C-alpha positions as semicolon CSV with decimal commas, in nm:
position;residue;x (nm);y (nm);z (nm)
1;M;14,873;11,541;16,232
2;K;14,678;11,297;16,445
3;K;14,354;11,476;16,358
4;I;14,432;11,447;15,988
5;T;14,515;11,077;16,023
6;L;14,195;11,015;16,215
7;L;13,990;11,200;15,953
8;V;14,143;10,995;15,673
9;C;14,073;10,673;15,859
10;L;13,711;10,768;15,926
11;L;13,664;10,865;15,563
12;A;13,810;10,535;15,448
13;V;13,584;10,341;15,681
14;S;13,285;10,541;15,559
15;L;13,364;10,481;15,193
16;W;13,433;10,115;15,256
17;G;13,107;10,083;15,444
18;F;12,913;10,241;15,158
19;A;13,087;10,028;14,897
20;S;13,028;9,711;15,098
21;H;12,654;9,739;15,033
22;V;12,707;9,687;14,658
23;I;12,657;9,326;14,546
24;P;12,886;9,220;14,260
25;V;12,716;9,044;13,972
26;E;12,890;8,715;14,055
27;T;12,749;8,721;14,407
28;A;12,404;8,810;14,276
29;M;12,418;8,516;14,038
30;K;12,516;8,282;14,319
31;A;12,226;8,402;14,532
32;S;11,994;8,360;14,233
33;K;12,095;7,999;14,174
34;N;12,051;7,912;14,540
35;F;11,712;8,085;14,544
36;L;11,612;7,875;14,241
37;A;11,730;7,560;14,417
38;E;11,470;7,624;14,685
39;R;11,201;7,675;14,422
40;V;11,265;7,376;14,194
41;G;11,515;7,155;14,374
42;V;11,893;7,139;14,365
43;S;11,920;6,895;14,074
44;D;11,687;7,094;13,850
45;A;11,848;7,423;13,948
46;K;12,189;7,296;13,842
47;G;12,056;7,247;13,492
48;M;11,937;7,606;13,463
49;D;12,184;7,839;13,294
50;L;12,170;8,198;13,417
51;T;12,284;8,472;13,181
52;L;12,318;8,839;13,273
53;V;12,118;9,036;13,015
54;Y;12,073;9,376;13,179
55;T;12,205;9,595;13,461
56;E;12,021;9,902;13,593
57;Y;12,237;10,185;13,733
58;T;12,187;10,489;13,952
59;A;12,260;10,836;13,820
60;A;12,596;10,806;13,998
61;G;12,682;10,490;13,804
62;D;12,625;10,234;14,081
63;P;12,445;9,911;13,989
64;V;12,089;9,897;14,122
65;F;11,965;9,557;14,005
66;Y;12,057;9,281;13,762
67;R;11,829;9,090;13,529
68;F;11,919;8,731;13,446
69;Q;11,775;8,508;13,175
70;I;11,701;8,153;13,293
71;G;11,771;7,907;13,013
72;D;11,530;7,937;12,722
73;K;11,241;8,062;12,934
74;G;11,247;8,246;13,261
75;F;11,405;8,549;13,428
76;M;11,514;8,688;13,763
77;I;11,548;9,050;13,877
78;V;11,805;9,061;14,155
79;S;11,908;9,345;14,383
80;A;12,259;9,491;14,356
81;T;12,259;9,603;14,721
82;D;12,245;9,401;15,041
83;Q;12,003;9,660;15,177
84;A;11,717;9,493;14,987
85;T;11,580;9,142;14,947
86;P;11,806;8,955;14,702
87;V;11,537;8,844;14,455
88;L;11,291;9,115;14,355
89;A;11,108;8,915;14,088
90;Y;11,136;8,576;13,922
91;S;10,959;8,367;13,660
92;L;10,986;8,018;13,521
93;E;10,690;8,065;13,287
94;S;10,788;8,348;13,052
95;N;11,065;8,569;12,924
96;F;11,114;8,935;13,006
97;K;11,034;9,198;12,745
98;A;11,126;9,559;12,812
99;G;10,876;9,828;12,724
100;T;10,579;9,652;12,882
101;G;10,384;9,709;13,202
102;A;10,659;9,546;13,405
103;D;10,862;9,863;13,356
104;L;10,646;10,017;13,630
105;Y;10,785;9,777;13,889
106;C;11,138;9,803;13,751
107;T;11,124;10,181;13,791
108;Q;10,985;10,135;14,141
109;Y;11,270;9,896;14,225
110;K;11,524;10,141;14,086
111;N;11,391;10,434;14,288
112;E;11,366;10,238;14,612
113;L;11,703;10,067;14,581
114;T;11,871;10,394;14,484
115;Y;11,739;10,543;14,808
116;L;11,872;10,247;15,006
117;I;12,214;10,271;14,841
118;E;12,233;10,640;14,928
119;H;12,092;10,588;15,281
120;P;12,232;10,253;15,401
121;S;12,117;10,106;15,730
122;V;12,311;9,877;15,960
123;T;11,984;9,715;16,070
124;S;11,857;9,600;15,734
125;S;11,697;9,257;15,772
126;A;11,771;9,185;15,407
127;R;12,129;9,098;15,504
128;T;11,997;8,783;15,668
129;L;11,874;8,667;15,329
130;W;12,197;8,759;15,156
131;D;12,394;8,565;15,418
132;H;12,170;8,264;15,359
133;Y;12,179;8,262;14,978
134;T;12,551;8,340;14,944
135;S;12,680;8,112;15,220
136;E;12,968;7,885;15,128
137;N;12,782;7,611;15,314
138;F;12,443;7,685;15,162
139;T;12,174;7,438;15,258
140;V;11,841;7,435;15,078
141;S;11,550;7,523;15,301
142;Q;11,293;7,246;15,277
143;A;11,004;7,474;15,370
144;K;10,763;7,547;15,090
145;G;10,604;7,884;15,038
146;N;10,338;7,911;15,305
147;P;10,075;8,038;15,280
148;C;10,032;8,052;14,905
149;V;9,772;8,060;14,628
150;Q;9,853;7,928;14,284
151;P;9,793;8,176;13,998
152;L;9,421;8,177;13,928
153;V;9,402;8,324;13,577
154;T;9,479;8,095;13,283
155;T;9,494;8,352;13,002
156;E;9,788;8,501;12,816
157;W;9,600;8,770;12,626
158;N;9,737;9,071;12,442
159;Q;9,622;9,403;12,296
160;D;9,717;9,372;11,930
161;T;9,630;9,156;11,628
162;Y;9,335;8,916;11,672
163;Y;9,251;9,066;12,011
164;N;9,176;9,408;11,858
165;A;8,970;9,271;11,566
166;Q;8,665;9,477;11,663
167;C;8,844;9,788;11,787
168;P;8,805;10,097;11,564
169;Y;9,029;10,156;11,265
170;N;9,288;10,431;11,282
171;P;9,473;10,559;10,971
172;L;9,786;10,606;11,183
173;S;9,797;10,243;11,295
174;D;10,027;9,981;11,146
175;L;9,928;9,711;10,901
176;D;10,062;9,442;11,133
177;I;9,782;9,526;11,379
178;D;9,525;9,545;11,096
179;M;9,527;9,927;11,099
180;R;9,316;9,911;11,414
181;S;9,360;10,066;11,756
182;Y;9,500;9,873;12,050
183;V;9,259;9,710;12,296
184;G;9,382;9,906;12,598
185;C;9,514;9,753;12,921
186;V;9,207;9,850;13,126
187;A;8,975;9,669;12,884
188;L;9,210;9,372;12,872
189;S;9,225;9,339;13,251
190;M;8,846;9,372;13,273
191;S;8,803;9,101;13,010
192;N;9,036;8,871;13,201
193;I;8,812;8,908;13,505
194;L;8,495;8,837;13,304
195;Y;8,651;8,532;13,138
196;Y;8,775;8,399;13,474
197;Y;8,422;8,411;13,617
198;R;8,264;8,334;13,277
199;Y;8,010;8,596;13,368
200;P;7,786;8,759;13,259
201;E;7,609;8,579;12,977
202;H;7,481;8,916;12,857
203;G;7,529;9,279;12,952
204;Y;7,298;9,549;13,081
205;G;7,227;9,897;12,948
206;A;7,396;10,080;12,661
207;I;7,661;10,344;12,591
208;Y;7,753;10,587;12,311
209;Y;8,053;10,816;12,281
210;I;8,302;10,960;12,031
211;P;8,669;10,876;12,102
212;K;8,940;11,125;12,013
213;E;9,315;11,075;11,997
214;Y;9,549;11,350;12,112
215;D;9,923;11,389;12,075
216;D;10,091;11,277;12,398
217;E;10,338;11,566;12,398
218;T;10,150;11,862;12,251
219;G;9,794;11,768;12,343
220;E;9,690;11,841;11,983
221;L;9,390;11,653;11,844
222;I;9,522;11,415;11,578
223;Y;9,223;11,191;11,503
224;T;8,850;11,178;11,575
225;Y;8,697;10,831;11,557
226;P;8,350;10,750;11,435
227;P;8,097;10,715;11,718
228;Q;8,135;10,396;11,920
229;S;7,833;10,234;12,082
230;V;7,729;9,906;12,243
231;N;7,384;9,788;12,346
232;F;7,496;9,558;12,625
233;G;7,143;9,440;12,694
234;N;7,129;9,285;12,345
235;T;7,484;9,149;12,355
236;H;7,557;8,792;12,463
237;Y;7,899;8,648;12,544
238;N;7,987;8,289;12,458
239;Y;8,287;8,204;12,675
240;N;8,302;7,853;12,529
241;H;8,417;8,014;12,202
242;M;8,705;8,194;12,377
243;T;9,044;8,050;12,464
244;D;9,352;8,116;12,675
245;R;9,569;8,244;12,392
246;L;9,492;8,353;12,036
247;N;9,685;8,273;11,721
248;A;9,394;8,347;11,486
249;Y;9,082;8,563;11,471
250;N;8,818;8,493;11,736
251;G;8,492;8,685;11,709
252;E;8,359;8,628;12,061
253;Q;8,687;8,715;12,226
254;A;8,732;9,029;12,017
255;K;8,374;9,131;12,098
256;L;8,432;9,097;12,472
257;L;8,752;9,302;12,457
258;Y;8,595;9,574;12,243
259;N;8,283;9,591;12,460
260;C;8,497;9,636;12,771
261;G;8,682;9,917;12,596
262;V;8,366;10,101;12,497
263;A;8,220;10,042;12,845
264;T;8,513;10,238;12,991
265;R;8,498;10,513;12,726
266;M;8,836;10,399;12,598
267;G;9,063;10,665;12,454
268;Y;9,163;10,460;12,151
269;G;9,499;10,529;11,991
270;H;9,727;10,404;11,715
271;D;10,021;10,347;11,948
272;G;9,829;10,266;12,266
273;S;9,482;10,300;12,411
274;G;9,400;10,418;12,760
275;T;9,128;10,515;13,002
276;Q;9,083;10,560;13,375
277;S;9,068;10,255;13,600
278;E;8,778;10,417;13,787
279;Y;8,574;10,377;13,470
280;A;8,643;10,003;13,480
281;M;8,479;9,965;13,820
282;E;8,180;10,172;13,708
283;A;8,147;9,963;13,393
284;L;8,177;9,631;13,575
285;Q;7,904;9,731;13,816
286;S;7,674;9,907;13,568
287;F;7,706;9,707;13,246
288;F;7,813;9,363;13,375
289;H;7,640;9,337;13,717
290;Y;7,949;9,294;13,934
291;S;7,928;9,345;14,307
292;P;7,842;9,697;14,428
293;N;8,077;9,627;14,720
294;A;8,383;9,640;14,494
295;Q;8,616;9,926;14,581
296;F;8,967;10,059;14,518
297;S;9,239;10,010;14,776
298;S;9,562;10,209;14,744
299;I;9,877;10,134;14,939
300;V;9,905;10,508;15,002
301;D;9,568;10,514;15,176
302;V;9,594;10,187;15,366
303;A;9,959;10,210;15,470
304;P;10,062;10,571;15,531
305;S;10,364;10,446;15,727
306;S;10,601;10,152;15,691
307;D;10,474;9,968;15,996
308;L;10,127;9,947;15,839
309;T;10,228;9,805;15,501
310;Y;10,119;9,461;15,616
311;L;9,758;9,584;15,626
312;W;9,755;9,645;15,252
313;I;9,939;9,320;15,183
314;N;9,687;9,132;15,396
315;Q;9,403;9,283;15,195
316;A;9,554;9,142;14,877
317;I;9,618;8,804;15,040
318;N;9,262;8,781;15,171
319;E;9,121;8,852;14,825
320;L;9,340;8,587;14,666
321;N;9,259;8,338;14,942
322;A;8,896;8,391;14,838
323;R;9,009;8,313;14,480
324;R;8,926;8,661;14,354
325;P;9,186;8,789;14,103
326;L;9,287;9,150;14,163
327;F;9,254;9,428;13,908
328;F;9,569;9,638;13,965
329;S;9,658;9,975;13,820
330;G;9,933;10,232;13,862
331;R;10,144;10,492;13,693
332;N;10,463;10,695;13,721
333;E;10,615;10,983;13,530
334;T;10,865;10,761;13,350
335;D;10,651;10,474;13,225
336;G;10,300;10,621;13,219
337;G;10,005;10,415;13,339
338;H;9,906;10,052;13,313
339;A;9,646;9,806;13,440
340;W;9,719;9,440;13,507
341;I;9,608;9,132;13,700
342;V;9,750;8,997;14,027
343;D;9,618;8,644;14,072
344;G;9,835;8,447;14,315
345;Y;10,112;8,468;14,574
346;T;10,371;8,274;14,769
347;T;10,512;8,367;15,108
348;I;10,876;8,278;15,165
349;T;11,021;8,288;15,518
350;Q;11,389;8,251;15,595
351;D;11,482;8,279;15,963
352;T;11,292;8,589;16,077
353;V;11,251;8,751;15,735
354;T;10,928;8,703;15,538
355;D;10,869;8,818;15,182
356;T;10,546;8,775;14,986
357;Y;10,580;8,745;14,609
358;F;10,264;8,812;14,410
359;H;10,199;8,656;14,072
360;V;10,142;8,919;13,802
361;N;9,974;8,870;13,465
362;W;10,070;9,185;13,272
363;G;9,836;9,130;12,976
364;W;10,124;9,133;12,727
365;G;10,081;8,796;12,561
366;G;10,247;8,618;12,852
367;Y;10,564;8,829;12,853
368;D;10,699;8,927;13,197
369;N;10,443;8,716;13,384
370;G;10,590;8,596;13,710
371;F;10,625;8,656;14,084
372;Y;10,708;9,009;14,200
373;L;10,764;9,184;14,530
374;L;10,502;9,457;14,559
375;T;10,592;9,600;14,898
376;N;10,825;9,894;14,937
377;Q;11,182;9,773;14,980
378;N;11,262;10,058;15,215
379;T;11,074;9,882;15,494
380;H;11,363;9,637;15,524
381;S;11,586;9,916;15,650
382;G;11,328;10,102;15,856
383;N;11,300;10,377;15,594
384;F;10,979;10,439;15,405
385;N;10,907;10,613;15,079
386;V;10,548;10,563;14,968
387;S;10,503;10,410;14,622
388;E;10,198;10,505;14,418
389;T;10,249;10,218;14,177
390;N;10,000;9,985;14,343
391;T;9,624;10,035;14,354
392;M;9,386;9,739;14,345
393;M;9,017;9,660;14,330
394;I;8,900;9,446;14,622
395;K;8,573;9,256;14,663
396;L;8,553;9,241;14,283
397;M;8,329;8,953;14,180
398;P;7,992;8,894;14,015
399;D;7,682;8,965;14,216
400;S;7,671;8,647;14,428
401;A;7,298;8,601;14,366
402;E;7,358;8,568;13,991
403;I;7,643;8,319;13,971
404;E;7,644;7,943;14,015
405;K;7,800;7,624;13,889
406;P;7,515;7,410;13,759
407;A;7,502;7,043;13,845
408;I;7,344;6,952;13,511
409;S;7,404;7,098;13,166
410;D;7,412;6,988;12,803
411;T;7,592;7,217;12,558
412;R;7,679;7,194;12,188
413;I;7,977;7,398;12,067
414;T;8,045;7,465;11,698
415;A;8,350;7,692;11,717
416;S;8,676;7,553;11,579
417;V;8,869;7,697;11,875
418;G;8,744;7,745;12,229
419;S;8,746;7,630;12,589
420;I;8,529;7,425;12,823
421;S;8,502;7,497;13,193
422;D;8,280;7,393;13,480
423;G;8,227;7,766;13,550
424;A;8,341;8,055;13,770
425;G;8,695;8,009;13,896
426;N;8,618;8,112;14,255
427;M;8,352;7,846;14,314
428;K;8,369;7,474;14,378
429;Y;8,164;7,251;14,153
430;A;7,839;7,096;14,270
431;Q;7,797;6,747;14,408
432;N;7,636;6,492;14,178
433;S;7,735;6,694;13,873
434;N;7,644;6,546;13,536
435;R;7,749;6,781;13,261
436;R;7,802;6,732;12,887
437;W;7,962;6,927;12,606
438;V;7,970;6,816;12,241
439;I;8,224;6,991;12,022
440;S;8,124;6,973;11,657
441;S;8,296;7,223;11,432
442;P;8,176;7,196;11,069
443;N;8,412;6,994;10,847
444;A;8,661;6,925;11,129
445;T;8,811;6,576;11,149
446;A;9,041;6,605;11,454
447;Y;9,077;6,810;11,773
448;R;9,357;6,885;12,017
449;F;9,278;6,928;12,388
450;T;9,495;7,100;12,650
451;F;9,419;7,159;13,019
452;S;9,520;7,489;13,175
453;K;9,346;7,402;13,502
454;L;9,256;7,065;13,654
455;K;9,143;7,049;14,016
456;V;8,904;6,757;14,035
457;K;8,875;6,527;14,336
458;A;8,937;6,153;14,313
459;G;8,618;5,983;14,207
460;D;8,509;6,287;14,005
461;K;8,611;6,281;13,640
462;V;8,653;6,477;13,320
463;N;8,602;6,229;13,036
464;I;8,707;6,293;12,676
465;Y;8,546;6,051;12,430
466;N;8,659;5,911;12,097
467;G;8,364;6,076;11,923
468;G;8,045;6,268;11,976
469;T;7,852;6,008;12,178
470;E;7,903;5,775;12,474
471;A;7,898;5,485;12,229
472;S;8,233;5,600;12,088
473;G;8,402;5,510;12,416
474;I;8,620;5,710;12,652
475;K;8,955;5,816;12,509
476;Q;9,092;5,945;12,841
477;S;8,964;6,024;13,193
478;Y;9,115;6,293;13,413
479;S;9,110;6,392;13,778
480;G;9,360;6,520;14,032
481;D;9,502;6,832;14,193
482;C;9,729;6,966;13,921
483;L;9,944;7,274;13,941
484;M;9,827;7,572;13,742
485;A;10,024;7,630;13,423
486;A;10,211;7,928;13,571
487;C;10,352;7,701;13,843
488;S;10,515;7,457;13,606
489;D;10,885;7,469;13,530
490;Y;10,921;7,600;13,174
491;S;11,297;7,646;13,184
492;G;11,368;7,332;12,988
493;V;11,411;7,097;13,284
494;S;11,166;6,811;13,253
495;G;10,942;6,728;13,545
496;G;11,024;7,037;13,750
497;V;10,761;7,220;13,951
498;H;10,770;7,519;14,182
499;G;10,879;7,399;14,524
500;D;10,640;7,649;14,680
501;F;10,331;7,467;14,553
502;T;10,200;7,115;14,587
503;G;10,038;6,927;14,303
504;D;10,089;6,722;13,992
505;A;10,189;6,850;13,651
506;L;9,906;6,922;13,410
507;P;9,829;6,638;13,166
508;N;9,987;6,633;12,824
509;A;9,785;6,746;12,524
510;L;9,545;6,491;12,378
511;T;9,436;6,455;12,013
512;V;9,108;6,292;11,914
513;T;9,045;6,202;11,551
514;A;8,672;6,249;11,496
515;D;8,428;6,498;11,346
516;S;8,283;6,567;11,692
517;V;8,391;6,496;12,049
518;L;8,192;6,447;12,369
519;I;8,331;6,575;12,699
520;T;8,157;6,493;13,025
521;F;8,216;6,599;13,384
522;T;8,074;6,396;13,669
523;S;8,107;6,427;14,045
524;T;7,994;6,200;14,324
525;A;7,777;6,275;14,625
526;N;8,085;6,322;14,844
527;S;8,075;6,636;15,058
528;E;8,415;6,755;14,934
529;T;8,445;6,906;14,588
530;D;8,712;7,121;14,419
531;Y;8,753;7,419;14,186
532;G;8,709;7,237;13,858
533;F;8,884;7,266;13,524
534;V;8,956;7,470;13,212
535;L;9,006;7,266;12,895
536;N;9,116;7,443;12,576
537;Y;9,061;7,284;12,237
538;E;9,122;7,351;11,868
539;A;9,027;7,174;11,548
540;T;9,346;7,055;11,381
541;S;9,234;6,896;11,053
542;Y;8,942;6,917;10,812
543;V;8,772;6,725;10,532
544;S;8,942;6,765;10,196
545;S;8,660;6,975;10,050
546;S;8,717;7,240;10,318
547;T;9,008;7,423;10,163
548;A;9,225;7,704;10,290
549;C;9,395;7,990;10,112
550;S;9,767;8,031;10,165
551;S;9,884;8,180;10,494
552;N;10,178;8,336;10,307
553;T;10,124;8,667;10,128
554;Q;10,063;8,594;9,758
555;M;10,233;8,824;9,505
556;I;10,025;8,902;9,195
557;T;10,166;9,096;8,899
558;T;9,900;9,053;8,629
559;Q;9,715;9,361;8,501
560;T;9,376;9,200;8,560
561;G;9,269;8,906;8,767
562;T;9,061;8,752;9,041
563;I;9,153;8,670;9,399
564;T;8,945;8,437;9,614
565;D;8,952;8,263;9,950
566;K;9,025;7,931;9,775
567;P;9,368;7,777;9,699
568;G;9,514;7,908;9,378
569;N;9,243;8,177;9,370
570;A;9,004;7,923;9,223
571;I;8,661;8,052;9,119
572;N;8,315;7,893;9,116
573;N;8,394;7,694;9,430
574;D;8,108;7,707;9,679
575;N;8,266;7,495;9,950
576;P;8,290;7,684;10,280
577;Y;8,620;7,845;10,363
578;R;8,822;7,736;10,664
579;P;8,777;7,898;11,006
580;S;9,062;8,083;11,177
581;Q;9,230;8,193;10,854
582;S;9,443;8,495;10,775
583;C;9,535;8,529;10,407
584;S;9,674;8,822;10,212
585;W;9,760;8,929;9,859
586;Q;9,986;9,200;9,716
587;I;9,867;9,315;9,373
588;R;10,157;9,497;9,207
589;P;10,148;9,496;8,825
590;S;10,418;9,692;8,646
591;G;10,312;10,046;8,558
592;A;9,977;10,036;8,737
593;T;9,857;10,366;8,880
594;G;9,491;10,290;8,943
595;Y;9,250;10,003;9,001
596;V;8,885;9,926;8,948
597;F;8,755;9,626;9,138
598;S;8,426;9,461;9,224
599;F;8,296;9,137;9,372
600;S;8,132;8,865;9,166
601;K;8,077;8,666;9,487
602;F;8,052;8,776;9,849
603;D;7,932;8,536;10,120
604;L;8,100;8,602;10,455
605;K;7,967;8,530;10,803
606;A;7,988;8,731;11,125
607;G;8,347;8,789;11,236
608;D;8,495;8,742;10,887
609;F;8,619;9,024;10,664
610;V;8,800;9,143;10,352
611;D;9,012;9,458;10,381
612;V;9,148;9,642;10,075
613;Y;9,444;9,878;10,118
614;D;9,621;10,135;9,905
615;Y;9,969;9,984;9,926
616;S;10,151;10,243;9,713
617;S;10,369;10,314;10,016
618;T;10,455;9,987;10,184
619;T;10,555;10,176;10,498
620;S;10,234;10,379;10,514
621;P;9,946;10,171;10,375
622;V;9,600;10,325;10,374
623;L;9,282;10,129;10,436
624;Y;9,054;10,192;10,139
625;R;8,754;9,980;10,229
626;H;8,650;9,723;10,492
627;F;8,398;9,457;10,388
628;D;8,213;9,225;10,625
629;I;7,862;9,102;10,701
630;N;7,758;9,455;10,797
631;N;7,950;9,625;10,514
632;T;7,870;9,408;10,216
633;A;7,940;9,460;9,848
634;S;7,650;9,451;9,603
635;L;7,734;9,219;9,317
636;E;7,508;9,404;9,075
637;T;7,591;9,769;9,124
638;D;7,899;9,824;9,341
639;Y;8,237;9,885;9,186
640;Y;8,533;10,059;9,344
641;F;8,805;10,275;9,201
642;L;9,120;10,402;9,367
643;T;9,440;10,563;9,254
644;A;9,728;10,344;9,368
645;S;10,029;10,166;9,227
646;K;9,981;9,858;9,448
647;L;9,695;9,698;9,639
648;Y;9,706;9,487;9,953
649;V;9,407;9,263;10,029
650;R;9,359;9,074;10,355
651;F;9,098;8,807;10,429
652;G;9,031;8,692;10,783
653;S;8,789;8,436;10,922
654;D;8,715;8,376;11,287
655;N;8,652;8,048;11,469
656;D;8,277;8,012;11,411
657;Q;8,042;8,004;11,111
658;E;8,190;7,999;10,762
659;G;8,040;8,120;10,435
660;T;8,127;8,014;10,082
661;G;8,372;8,300;10,040
662;F;8,441;8,582;9,798
663;E;8,568;8,652;9,447
664;L;8,726;8,993;9,396
665;N;8,794;9,100;9,036
666;Y;9,037;9,382;8,963
667;H;9,143;9,577;8,655
668;T;9,439;9,816;8,641
669;S;9,485;10,157;8,478
670;Q;9,814;10,259;8,320
671;T;9,806;10,632;8,381
672;G;9,781;10,839;8,689
673;I;9,518;11,081;8,542
674;E;9,180;10,943;8,641
675;H;8,972;11,234;8,512
676;F;8,959;11,462;8,205
677;D;9,095;11,816;8,213
678;N;8,881;12,077;8,033
679;M;8,644;11,813;7,905
680;E;8,301;11,687;8,015
681;V;8,216;11,323;7,951
682;S;7,895;11,131;8,024
683;V;7,802;10,770;7,945
684;Y;7,443;10,652;7,894
685;P;7,232;10,446;7,907
686;N;7,380;10,238;8,189
687;P;7,262;9,963;8,215
688;A;7,280;9,929;7,836
689;N;7,157;9,672;7,588
690;T;7,265;9,705;7,224
691;F;7,466;10,026;7,244
692;V;7,606;10,286;7,482
693;N;7,645;10,661;7,413
694;V;7,951;10,867;7,503
695;S;7,877;11,242;7,516
696;V;8,181;11,471;7,494
697;T;8,222;11,849;7,531
698;A;8,577;11,986;7,525
699;D;8,791;12,291;7,442
700;E;8,999;12,129;7,169
701;A;8,989;11,856;6,908
702;Q;9,135;11,519;7,004
703;T;9,110;11,145;6,955
704;I;8,924;10,943;7,219
705;Y;9,002;10,574;7,261
706;A;8,743;10,339;7,415
707;T;8,804;9,992;7,557
708;I;8,554;9,754;7,717
709;V;8,696;9,488;7,950
710;D;8,507;9,199;8,110
711;M;8,539;9,093;8,476
712;A;8,811;8,843;8,389
713;G;9,023;9,126;8,247
714;K;8,974;9,031;7,882
715;T;8,929;9,313;7,629
716;V;8,599;9,245;7,448
717;A;8,552;9,565;7,246
718;T;8,759;9,862;7,124
719;D;8,674;10,181;6,937
720;Q;8,806;10,530;6,873
721;F;8,641;10,866;6,798
722;N;8,770;11,185;6,642
723;Y;8,630;11,471;6,843
724;N;8,621;11,807;6,656
725;G;8,465;12,044;6,911
726;G;8,131;12,141;7,062
727;E;7,906;11,871;7,202
728;Q;7,933;11,541;7,021
729;V;7,780;11,201;7,097
730;F;7,957;10,882;6,993
731;Q;7,797;10,539;7,000
732;I;7,962;10,209;7,093
733;Q;7,788;9,891;6,980
734;T;7,736;9,636;7,258
735;N;7,483;9,402;7,099
736;N;7,743;9,126;7,076
737;L;7,819;9,134;7,450
738;S;7,664;8,889;7,695
739;E;7,470;9,014;7,992
740;G;7,699;9,100;8,280
741;I;7,933;9,356;8,433
742;Y;8,211;9,523;8,232
743;F;8,449;9,815;8,262
744;L;8,450;10,098;8,006
745;N;8,782;10,279;7,982
746;L;8,797;10,613;7,794
747;K;9,134;10,774;7,727
748;S;9,255;11,084;7,543
749;Q;9,538;11,334;7,560
750;N;9,344;11,513;7,836
751;G;9,310;11,220;8,073
752;Q;9,142;10,892;8,145
753;R;8,821;10,760;8,297
754;T;8,716;10,407;8,396
755;Q;8,365;10,315;8,502
756;K;8,143;10,016;8,544
757;L;7,916;9,924;8,251
758;I;7,623;9,687;8,292
759;I;7,485;9,502;7,990
760;Q;7,133;9,364;8,019
């Protein structure tokens, strides 16, 4: 009886001990709020509402971690066991979006914490942190994160629309990404690195390959792309025309992203594009002249045991201390593979426990960006289970002999959207700098300027003028050591900054009303300089003659008509169209089953396009034809016919160089038969002058109806012929028609045919 009682008591103690390691959600929320208080201050933290939005569970049903939303913007991922550091990840700059690259770390957290829950340790140092953050007498630690490096990268780029504007088309892709393939995370991370260093100005060498898309589950080939090639040696990159975040087409940015994809032999796909990270290093070194000393460093190789993890962490810290952003990659069986950027860190010490949070830029349009623990949580309890999620490139930078920040420069920029920088992010600017940029986008009348980086010593200045010359006077001068944008408090509390970093808030946006704006950067002869600035700009208004088509999809139901890049589809307007436009039209006349269309005007510049889709199925549109500067339409001879009940037309212009636009004329057919059964028909001469012949050979007698329609859709001639058999030739008089392009429609009981007719 005593043995049974003792066994029951031991079992109860064991179960209680196991259960005691589970952190209730209320306790986790308390720890989260106190953690935030040390990041942003007690008063600001009190104004931040935390809402539980997700709980991860083990297979046994135990909570693993909680995810909280912070106000309108921000999130925290918090452990549900006292065996691990309370806060696994946090952000005050963005919201969390499931299904992105951050799932890799969430899966890693789940696996590691599940192991700790199932193998608890009485010596876990994480309990010290839990005791601190859940204490009834909690006192905010005044120590800032030390050491630390503010996030280096300023971009919030993505893989879809605008960014993929030069990636290859794929018939399986969606219309909302322009029926193109995704950029691919490897290409995106590479491009982030190139933009950060603003290097190189041009590439080296060339590449050619044929991408193929395979089914992820069956391995079956589902699409073969046209050959993709880039002559890097003849390709120049204008970083001044690129910007931190896109909301319109940008030719230079799309070119950089596409070129990085081709350089890595990207496996383009309609639902995701991928390639090997090893190809990225090869491409950076071969095509973009990055350091031959760059190499991969995996946590598995550097830290084969838990007591050596610090070696790998120190590698990452040393790279970031040298202001070199890290290209990270990893994969697991659950979430697949991804590549991303790690560009900053903060080290938080409480009593004897130190945790280093690394800032991650996932390349998902800003979603999920924040500070994450990268080290294996099992080290807190003395257990170790190697994670293969983290592999990074170290010593990744341009060849040092080929990169500099010039002391003197004079640059003119014509793009409507772009960015100005003193140069590579890892270098300090030169003493006695005297640099000038004039922004002069055609037809612009005002510009908006926003800093995403400002680290300029007192006495050195960034000056924004009231116009394009010094004579216009200085609108505003800037200097100071400002926090990077990712360090600002975006949770809705004004004036808050991360307590782990020291610096001022970035300046507010500035608008200058002028057709051009001068920006200068000057530095003194002082021995101490700083890391410079990144200033984004966009044109915000234009002269009245520079008109824009509607950004809303226009619905057109007429049987014939003309669509143009001008408001109201106006014709004969040779004013240039606006930059950074995206306009679309749905052509859906009642009863239409086919269309003939042609262009009476086509003047687009590089980076601008017109796409025409078969929109018969709104859920599965089909790209019929892509028109741009390299795929032009001849106004004299080209006409296009497709069988469809509806058309969808999209016009896009990028941020540089505008033409006078396009005029697309369409004409509908009312029957789905676009050929003749058991009948041969030929039309000649074409071009015609005073008449046109219609030759008919058929199996049976029938009446043939002829209609001639002009480019405006007006019927200008009609006729009918009684065919009695054999070969017969009928003549249609055209001597009363003006010179130009028409459509001849022939229809009988056996079918229909529409073709272009030129009258000279």
